PDB file of C-alpha atoms in Angstrom:
ATOM      1  CA  MET A   1     155.703  23.922 290.133  1.00 57.00           C
ATOM      2  CA  ASP A   2     156.699  21.009 292.041  1.00 76.00           C
ATOM      3  CA  LEU A   3     153.443  19.379 291.446  1.00 80.00           C
ATOM      4  CA  GLU A   4     153.734  19.954 287.680  1.00 79.00           C
ATOM      5  CA  ASN A   5     157.235  18.303 287.674  1.00 83.00           C
ATOM      6  CA  GLU A   6     156.086  15.414 289.745  1.00 80.00           C
ATOM      7  CA  LEU A   7     153.347  14.852 287.097  1.00 83.00           C
ATOM      8  CA  ARG A   8     155.702  15.028 284.143  1.00 81.00           C
ATOM      9  CA  GLN A   9     158.054  12.535 285.956  1.00 81.00           C
ATOM     10  CA  ALA A  10     155.173  10.193 286.688  1.00 82.00           C
ATOM     11  CA  MET A  11     153.987  10.332 283.053  1.00 83.00           C
ATOM     12  CA  ALA A  12     157.525   9.786 281.832  1.00 79.00           C
ATOM     13  CA  GLU A  13     157.976   6.762 283.999  1.00 78.00           C
ATOM     14  CA  ARG A  14     154.504   5.411 282.778  1.00 76.00           C
ATOM     15  CA  VAL A  15     155.650   5.377 279.163  1.00 70.00           C
ATOM     16  CA  THR A  16     159.146   4.429 279.654  1.00 69.00           C
ATOM     17  CA  ASP A  17     158.513   0.766 278.766  1.00 68.00           C
ATOM     18  CA  VAL A  18     156.126   1.457 276.011  1.00 63.00           C
ATOM     19  CA  SER A  19     157.569   1.611 272.469  1.00 63.00           C
ATOM     20  CA  ALA A  20     156.028   1.721 268.965  1.00 60.00           C
ATOM     21  CA  SER A  21     156.240  -1.462 266.719  1.00 65.00           C
ATOM     22  CA  ARG A  22     158.632  -1.477 263.806  1.00 66.00           C
ATOM     23  CA  THR A  23     155.789  -1.840 261.199  1.00 74.00           C
ATOM     24  CA  LEU A  24     153.645   1.048 262.547  1.00 71.00           C
ATOM     25  CA  ALA A  25     155.476   3.638 260.302  1.00 72.00           C
ATOM     26  CA  HIS A  26     155.387   1.373 257.205  1.00 75.00           C
ATOM     27  CA  GLU A  27     151.649   0.833 257.777  1.00 80.00           C
ATOM     28  CA  ALA A  28     150.972   4.373 258.128  1.00 79.00           C
ATOM     29  CA  ARG A  29     152.813   5.251 254.945  1.00 81.00           C
ATOM     30  CA  ARG A  30     150.915   2.511 252.931  1.00 82.00           C
ATOM     31  CA  ARG A  31     147.531   3.771 254.295  1.00 84.00           C
ATOM     32  CA  HIS A  32     148.400   7.233 253.325  1.00 82.00           C
ATOM     33  CA  HIS A  33     149.414   6.357 249.744  1.00 84.00           C
ATOM     34  CA  ARG A  34     146.313   4.247 249.300  1.00 85.00           C
ATOM     35  CA  THR A  35     144.161   7.127 250.493  1.00 88.00           C
ATOM     36  CA  VAL A  36     146.056   9.459 247.860  1.00 86.00           C
ATOM     37  CA  ARG A  37     145.440   6.992 245.018  1.00 86.00           C
ATOM     38  CA  ARG A  38     141.746   6.638 245.825  1.00 86.00           C
ATOM     39  CA  ARG A  39     141.143  10.253 246.037  1.00 87.00           C
ATOM     40  CA  THR A  40     142.956  10.730 242.662  1.00 88.00           C
ATOM     41  CA  ALA A  41     140.958   8.072 240.987  1.00 87.00           C
ATOM     42  CA  VAL A  42     137.674   9.416 242.260  1.00 86.00           C
ATOM     43  CA  ALA A  43     138.657  12.992 241.078  1.00 86.00           C
ATOM     44  CA  MET A  44     139.605  11.572 237.482  1.00 87.00           C
ATOM     45  CA  THR A  45     136.329   9.851 237.262  1.00 87.00           C
ATOM     46  CA  ALA A  46     134.389  12.866 238.270  1.00 83.00           C
ATOM     47  CA  ALA A  47     136.260  14.886 235.627  1.00 81.00           C
ATOM     48  CA  GLY A  48     135.638  12.375 232.952  1.00 81.00           C
ATOM     49  CA  LEU A  49     131.840  12.260 233.755  1.00 82.00           C
ATOM     50  CA  VAL A  50     131.797  16.207 233.447  1.00 75.00           C
ATOM     51  CA  VAL A  51     133.627  16.194 230.069  1.00 74.00           C
ATOM     52  CA  ALA A  52     131.164  13.529 228.648  1.00 73.00           C
ATOM     53  CA  VAL A  53     128.097  15.371 229.772  1.00 73.00           C
ATOM     54  CA  ALA A  54     129.383  18.632 228.359  1.00 71.00           C
ATOM     55  CA  ALA A  55     130.262  16.996 224.958  1.00 70.00           C
ATOM     56  CA  ILE A  56     126.641  15.605 224.337  1.00 71.00           C
ATOM     57  CA  PRO A  57     125.136  18.876 223.184  1.00 63.00           C
ATOM     58  CA  THR A  58     127.916  19.532 220.793  1.00 58.00           C
ATOM     59  CA  TYR A  59     127.599  16.004 219.225  1.00 52.00           C
ATOM     60  CA  GLN A  60     123.816  16.564 218.825  1.00 58.00           C
ATOM     61  CA  SER A  61     124.526  19.976 217.131  1.00 55.00           C
ATOM     62  CA  PHE A  62     126.938  18.339 214.668  1.00 51.00           C
ATOM     63  CA  ARG A  63     125.170  15.032 213.909  1.00 56.00           C
ATOM     64  CA  PRO A  64     123.646  15.046 210.355  1.00 52.00           C
ATOM     65  CA  GLN A  65     120.009  14.629 209.991  1.00 52.00           C
ATOM     66  CA  THR A  66     118.928  11.847 207.622  1.00 48.00           C
ATOM     67  CA  VAL A  67     115.904  12.096 205.318  1.00 45.00           C
ATOM     68  CA  GLY A  68     112.903  11.165 207.310  1.00 46.00           C
ATOM     69  CA  ALA A  69     114.525  11.627 210.757  1.00 46.00           C
ATOM     70  CA  ASP A  70     112.287  12.859 213.504  1.00 50.00           C
ATOM     71  CA  GLY A  71     114.072  16.020 214.141  1.00 49.00           C
ATOM     72  CA  PRO A  72     113.524  19.795 213.652  1.00 47.00           C
ATOM     73  CA  GLU A  73     114.492  19.710 210.101  1.00 48.00           C
ATOM     74  CA  SER A  74     112.309  16.912 209.070  1.00 45.00           C
ATOM     75  CA  ARG A  75     109.333  18.325 210.948  1.00 48.00           C
ATOM     76  CA  HIS A  76     109.950  21.692 209.134  1.00 47.00           C
ATOM     77  CA  HIS A  77     110.281  19.923 205.823  1.00 46.00           C
ATOM     78  CA  GLY A  78     107.138  17.839 206.424  1.00 46.00           C
ATOM     79  CA  HIS A  79     105.207  21.013 207.353  1.00 45.00           C
ATOM     80  CA  HIS A  80     106.042  22.622 204.031  1.00 44.00           C
ATOM     81  CA  SER A  81     105.337  19.421 202.148  1.00 44.00           C
ATOM     82  CA  ALA A  82     101.826  19.068 203.701  1.00 43.00           C
ATOM     83  CA  GLY A  83     101.156  22.821 203.143  1.00 48.00           C
ATOM     84  CA  SER A  84     101.957  22.653 199.376  1.00 46.00           C
ATOM     85  CA  PRO A  85      98.905  23.315 197.312  1.00 47.00           C
ATOM     86  CA  THR A  86      97.601  20.563 194.993  1.00 49.00           C
ATOM     87  CA  PRO A  87      96.601  21.370 191.440  1.00 45.00           C
ATOM     88  CA  SER A  88      92.844  21.731 191.162  1.00 47.00           C
ATOM     89  CA  LEU A  89      90.395  22.163 188.216  1.00 47.00           C
ATOM     90  CA  SER A  90      89.522  25.583 187.650  1.00 46.00           C
ATOM     91  CA  PRO A  91      85.733  26.433 187.291  1.00 47.00           C
ATOM     92  CA  SER A  92      84.466  27.630 183.906  1.00 44.00           C
ATOM     93  CA  PRO A  93      83.372  31.160 183.628  1.00 43.00           C
ATOM     94  CA  GLN A  94      79.762  30.061 183.174  1.00 46.00           C
ATOM     95  CA  GLY A  95      79.720  28.245 186.635  1.00 47.00           C
ATOM     96  CA  GLY A  96      79.353  24.764 184.949  1.00 48.00           C
ATOM     97  CA  ARG A  97      81.644  21.889 185.198  1.00 51.00           C
ATOM     98  CA  PRO A  98      85.307  22.443 186.004  1.00 50.00           C
ATOM     99  CA  THR A  99      87.512  23.042 182.971  1.00 49.00           C
ATOM    100  CA  PRO A 100      90.470  20.634 182.737  1.00 48.00           C
ATOM    101  CA  PRO A 101      94.018  22.053 181.927  1.00 47.00           C
ATOM    102  CA  ALA A 102      94.446  23.116 178.427  1.00 48.00           C
ATOM    103  CA  ALA A 103      96.332  20.433 176.311  1.00 47.00           C
ATOM    104  CA  GLY A 104      98.816  21.482 173.738  1.00 46.00           C
ATOM    105  CA  ARG A 105      98.278  21.544 170.083  1.00 48.00           C
ATOM    106  CA  PRO A 106      99.211  18.422 168.172  1.00 44.00           C
ATOM    107  CA  GLY A 107     102.856  18.311 167.462  1.00 43.00           C
ATOM    108  CA  SER A 108     103.671  20.881 170.079  1.00 43.00           C
ATOM    109  CA  HIS A 109     105.591  20.269 173.295  1.00 42.00           C
ATOM    110  CA  SER A 110     106.074  22.048 176.503  1.00 42.00           C
ATOM    111  CA  PRO A 111     109.349  23.832 177.106  1.00 42.00           C
ATOM    112  CA  GLY A 112     110.348  21.407 179.861  1.00 43.00           C
ATOM    113  CA  SER A 113     109.522  18.182 178.038  1.00 42.00           C
ATOM    114  CA  PRO A 114     112.088  16.437 175.727  1.00 41.00           C
ATOM    115  CA  THR A 115     111.434  16.351 172.034  1.00 41.00           C
ATOM    116  CA  GLN A 116     110.737  12.740 170.852  1.00 43.00           C
ATOM    117  CA  HIS A 117     112.304  11.868 167.449  1.00 40.00           C
ATOM    118  CA  PRO A 118     110.847   9.081 165.488  1.00 40.00           C
ATOM    119  CA  ALA A 119     113.075   6.005 165.174  1.00 40.00           C
ATOM    120  CA  SER A 120     114.714   5.098 161.888  1.00 37.00           C
ATOM    121  CA  PRO A 121     112.504   2.749 159.836  1.00 37.00           C
ATOM    122  CA  ARG A 122     115.495   0.728 158.709  1.00 38.00           C
ATOM    123  CA  GLY A 123     117.647  -1.488 161.060  1.00 37.00           C
ATOM    124  CA  HIS A 124     120.893   0.067 160.042  1.00 37.00           C
ATOM    125  CA  GLU A 125     122.451   3.475 159.300  1.00 36.00           C
ATOM    126  CA  SER A 126     122.968   4.504 155.688  1.00 39.00           C
ATOM    127  CA  ILE A 127     125.472   7.235 156.638  1.00 41.00           C
ATOM    128  CA  LEU A 128     128.868   6.542 155.110  1.00 45.00           C
ATOM    129  CA  PRO A 129     132.027   6.669 157.159  1.00 43.00           C
ATOM    130  CA  LYS A 130     134.001   9.857 157.051  1.00 50.00           C
ATOM    131  CA  ALA A 131     136.946   8.320 155.524  1.00 76.00           C
ATOM    132  CA  LEU A 132     135.569   5.926 152.893  1.00 91.00           C
ATOM    133  CA  LEU A 133     138.799   5.919 150.814  1.00 93.00           C
ATOM    134  CA  GLY A 134     142.057   5.311 152.500  1.00 93.00           C
ATOM    135  CA  TYR A 135     143.975   6.367 149.165  1.00 94.00           C
ATOM    136  CA  LEU A 136     143.357   9.092 146.825  1.00 93.00           C
ATOM    137  CA  PRO A 137     145.552   9.371 143.727  1.00 94.00           C
ATOM    138  CA  PRO A 138     147.163  12.863 143.026  1.00 94.00           C
ATOM    139  CA  GLY A 139     144.914  15.115 141.230  1.00 95.00           C
ATOM    140  CA  ILE A 140     141.610  13.777 142.916  1.00 95.00           C
ATOM    141  CA  ASP A 141     139.650  16.233 144.873  1.00 94.00           C
ATOM    142  CA  PRO A 142     139.043  14.827 148.443  1.00 93.00           C
ATOM    143  CA  ALA A 143     135.347  16.244 148.212  1.00 93.00           C
ATOM    144  CA  LYS A 144     132.812  13.638 147.102  1.00 93.00           C
ATOM    145  CA  THR A 145     129.123  13.628 145.969  1.00 95.00           C
ATOM    146  CA  CYS A 146     126.996  10.781 147.351  1.00 96.00           C
ATOM    147  CA  ASN A 147     123.483   9.584 146.620  1.00 97.00           C
ATOM    148  CA  THR A 148     121.374   6.517 147.830  1.00 96.00           C
ATOM    149  CA  GLN A 149     118.826   4.639 145.993  1.00 96.00           C
ATOM    150  CA  HIS A 150     116.369   1.992 147.292  1.00 96.00           C
ATOM    151  CA  VAL A 151     115.073  -0.782 145.100  1.00 94.00           C
ATOM    152  CA  GLY A 152     112.892  -3.395 147.111  1.00 93.00           C
ATOM    153  CA  SER A 153     115.062  -4.602 149.969  1.00 94.00           C
ATOM    154  CA  ARG A 154     118.315  -3.297 148.356  1.00 96.00           C
ATOM    155  CA  GLU A 155     120.034  -0.118 149.198  1.00 97.00           C
ATOM    156  CA  THR A 156     122.728   1.202 146.946  1.00 97.00           C
ATOM    157  CA  THR A 157     124.945   4.295 147.912  1.00 97.00           C
ATOM    158  CA  THR A 158     127.076   5.754 145.152  1.00 96.00           C
ATOM    159  CA  CYS A 159     130.001   8.208 145.892  1.00 96.00           C
ATOM    160  CA  ARG A 160     132.121   9.930 143.296  1.00 96.00           C
ATOM    161  CA  TRP A 161     135.408  11.687 143.446  1.00 97.00           C
ATOM    162  CA  THR A 162     136.692  13.720 140.411  1.00 96.00           C
ATOM    163  CA  GLY A 163     139.725  15.735 139.624  1.00 96.00           C
ATOM    164  CA  SER A 164     142.208  16.779 136.988  1.00 95.00           C
ATOM    165  CA  THR A 165     143.381  13.265 136.535  1.00 94.00           C
ATOM    166  CA  GLY A 166     140.031  11.466 136.166  1.00 95.00           C
ATOM    167  CA  TRP A 167     137.318   9.991 138.519  1.00 96.00           C
ATOM    168  CA  ILE A 168     136.800   7.326 141.239  1.00 97.00           C
ATOM    169  CA  GLU A 169     133.465   5.814 142.016  1.00 97.00           C
ATOM    170  CA  VAL A 170     132.438   3.489 144.971  1.00 97.00           C
ATOM    171  CA  ARG A 171     129.180   1.754 145.405  1.00 96.00           C
ATOM    172  CA  LEU A 172     128.056   0.166 148.595  1.00 97.00           C
ATOM    173  CA  VAL A 173     125.248  -2.293 148.114  1.00 97.00           C
ATOM    174  CA  ARG A 174     123.289  -3.482 151.238  1.00 97.00           C
ATOM    175  CA  ASP A 175     121.132  -6.565 150.589  1.00 96.00           C
ATOM    176  CA  ARG A 176     120.699  -9.650 152.815  1.00 94.00           C
ATOM    177  CA  GLY A 177     120.613 -11.888 149.690  1.00 93.00           C
ATOM    178  CA  LEU A 178     124.066 -11.165 148.515  1.00 95.00           C
ATOM    179  CA  SER A 179     126.058 -14.470 148.512  1.00 93.00           C
ATOM    180  CA  GLY A 180     128.849 -13.501 145.797  1.00 94.00           C
ATOM    181  CA  PRO A 181     130.131 -10.480 143.743  1.00 94.00           C
ATOM    182  CA  ALA A 182     128.000 -11.472 140.831  1.00 93.00           C
ATOM    183  CA  ASP A 183     124.823 -10.957 142.922  1.00 94.00           C
ATOM    184  CA  MET A 184     125.345  -7.204 142.949  1.00 94.00           C
ATOM    185  CA  GLY A 185     124.500  -7.000 139.172  1.00 91.00           C
ATOM    186  CA  PHE A 186     127.579  -4.867 138.112  1.00 90.00           C
ATOM    187  CA  ALA A 187     129.842  -7.775 136.893  1.00 86.00           C
ATOM    188  CA  PRO A 188     131.086  -7.076 133.309  1.00 83.00           C
ATOM    189  CA  PRO A 189     130.788  -9.915 130.724  1.00 80.00           C
ATOM    190  CA  MET A 190     134.448 -10.839 130.652  1.00 84.00           C
ATOM    191  CA  ALA A 191     135.510 -10.705 134.327  1.00 89.00           C
ATOM    192  CA  ARG A 192     138.342 -12.535 135.998  1.00 91.00           C
ATOM    193  CA  ASN A 193     138.727 -13.704 139.743  1.00 93.00           C
ATOM    194  CA  ASP A 194     140.858 -11.623 142.209  1.00 95.00           C
ATOM    195  CA  LEU A 195     141.087 -10.961 145.910  1.00 95.00           C
ATOM    196  CA  VAL A 196     140.344  -7.829 147.983  1.00 95.00           C
ATOM    197  CA  HIS A 197     140.811  -7.692 151.691  1.00 94.00           C
ATOM    198  CA  GLY A 198     141.105 -11.554 151.477  1.00 94.00           C
ATOM    199  CA  HIS A 199     137.664 -11.731 149.871  1.00 95.00           C
ATOM    200  CA  PRO A 200     136.990 -13.346 146.355  1.00 95.00           C
ATOM    201  CA  ALA A 201     136.332 -10.495 143.981  1.00 95.00           C
ATOM    202  CA  LEU A 202     135.518 -10.066 140.215  1.00 95.00           C
ATOM    203  CA  ARG A 203     137.589  -7.725 138.200  1.00 95.00           C
ATOM    204  CA  GLY A 204     136.890  -6.229 134.832  1.00 91.00           C
ATOM    205  CA  ASP A 205     139.490  -4.801 132.491  1.00 83.00           C
ATOM    206  CA  ALA A 206     137.624  -4.538 129.130  1.00 79.00           C
ATOM    207  CA  PRO A 207     138.812  -1.601 127.132  1.00 75.00           C
ATOM    208  CA  ALA A 208     135.389  -0.201 126.372  1.00 72.00           C
ATOM    209  CA  MET A 209     134.472  -0.136 130.111  1.00 79.00           C
ATOM    210  CA  PRO A 210     135.823   1.431 133.139  1.00 83.00           C
ATOM    211  CA  ARG A 211     138.275  -0.399 135.191  1.00 92.00           C
ATOM    212  CA  GLN A 212     136.261  -2.077 138.093  1.00 95.00           C
ATOM    213  CA  ILE A 213     136.382  -4.547 140.692  1.00 96.00           C
ATOM    214  CA  MET A 214     133.605  -5.864 143.262  1.00 96.00           C
ATOM    215  CA  TRP A 215     133.521  -8.103 146.221  1.00 96.00           C
ATOM    216  CA  ILE A 216     131.517  -9.040 149.353  1.00 96.00           C
ATOM    217  CA  GLU A 217     133.012  -7.169 152.228  1.00 96.00           C
ATOM    218  CA  ARG A 218     130.752  -8.933 154.835  1.00 94.00           C
ATOM    219  CA  SER A 219     127.365 -10.542 155.135  1.00 94.00           C
ATOM    220  CA  GLY A 220     124.850  -8.327 153.389  1.00 95.00           C
ATOM    221  CA  LEU A 221     127.355  -5.686 152.205  1.00 97.00           C
ATOM    222  CA  GLY A 222     128.857  -5.673 148.701  1.00 97.00           C
ATOM    223  CA  VAL A 223     131.463  -3.202 147.455  1.00 97.00           C
ATOM    224  CA  TRP A 224     132.044  -1.977 143.788  1.00 96.00           C
ATOM    225  CA  VAL A 225     135.002   0.259 142.880  1.00 97.00           C
ATOM    226  CA  GLY A 226     135.462   1.816 139.403  1.00 95.00           C
ATOM    227  CA  VAL A 227     138.010   4.314 138.039  1.00 95.00           C
ATOM    228  CA  SER A 228     138.556   6.207 134.778  1.00 94.00           C
ATOM    229  CA  PRO A 229     140.876   4.715 132.184  1.00 91.00           C
ATOM    230  CA  GLY A 230     143.679   7.184 133.255  1.00 91.00           C
ATOM    231  CA  LEU A 231     143.744   5.630 136.624  1.00 93.00           C
ATOM    232  CA  SER A 232     143.540   1.998 135.729  1.00 92.00           C
ATOM    233  CA  ASP A 233     146.970   1.247 137.218  1.00 92.00           C
ATOM    234  CA  ARG A 234     145.601   2.663 140.644  1.00 94.00           C
ATOM    235  CA  LEU A 235     142.490   0.482 140.748  1.00 95.00           C
ATOM    236  CA  MET A 236     143.716  -2.173 143.263  1.00 95.00           C
ATOM    237  CA  ARG A 237     145.348   0.314 145.542  1.00 96.00           C
ATOM    238  CA  VAL A 238     142.125   2.318 145.744  1.00 96.00           C
ATOM    239  CA  ALA A 239     140.243  -0.851 146.311  1.00 96.00           C
ATOM    240  CA  ASP A 240     142.511  -2.013 149.121  1.00 95.00           C
ATOM    241  CA  GLY A 241     142.029   1.378 150.902  1.00 95.00           C
ATOM    242  CA  VAL A 242     138.253   1.329 150.971  1.00 95.00           C
ATOM    243  CA  HIS A 243     136.907   1.396 154.571  1.00 91.00           C
ATOM    244  CA  ALA A 244     133.242   0.033 154.254  1.00 82.00           C
TER     245      ALA A 244
END
């Protein structure tokens, strides 16, 4: 026991003058913090790599395949396309030359093909507007009868309305050669000048003839309007309401 005490006393005397520097504790703490930060950064980097590697298969499974892409879908599609049979000529029953596909009869068409309609030979439509007259006097039936005549390059469409109070007739003359109302050929012998829709017109009020008025609505289109004697006072109102 005395030897042990002597050793302890000798060691205590040996380190009595030895002391730790003031910065030793600060350096130890700084190195410890740096080691912790380094280990944390390494752990976060490793975790990010693991997440990225795990996300690659999911991205591949959700990525859309474009037409022509060299993927499973495109290879599958190309396999079916390459394996589709091509139409071939069937051999004739007698073993001779192959028989071409049967063509349809003239004028017939296959169920899947659209029907071709011939184009109209004329450059304009001869169908009248639905509301040719904007004004109908009382007693005139809205229903009308129309007919169209062709003489050379001239087309004349005549529509007539009738009723208990009389009749109304409208003629539409289509002709490129029309330059004035008189060119339509309907002008009465004693006609006087008037205006309809701002266009020069010829008006006939002869007692022995129906009240009438005619004008050129636009280039190539002339309009003639006539009414029965009982509607003579409504002639201009009917003419102003014409939609040609």
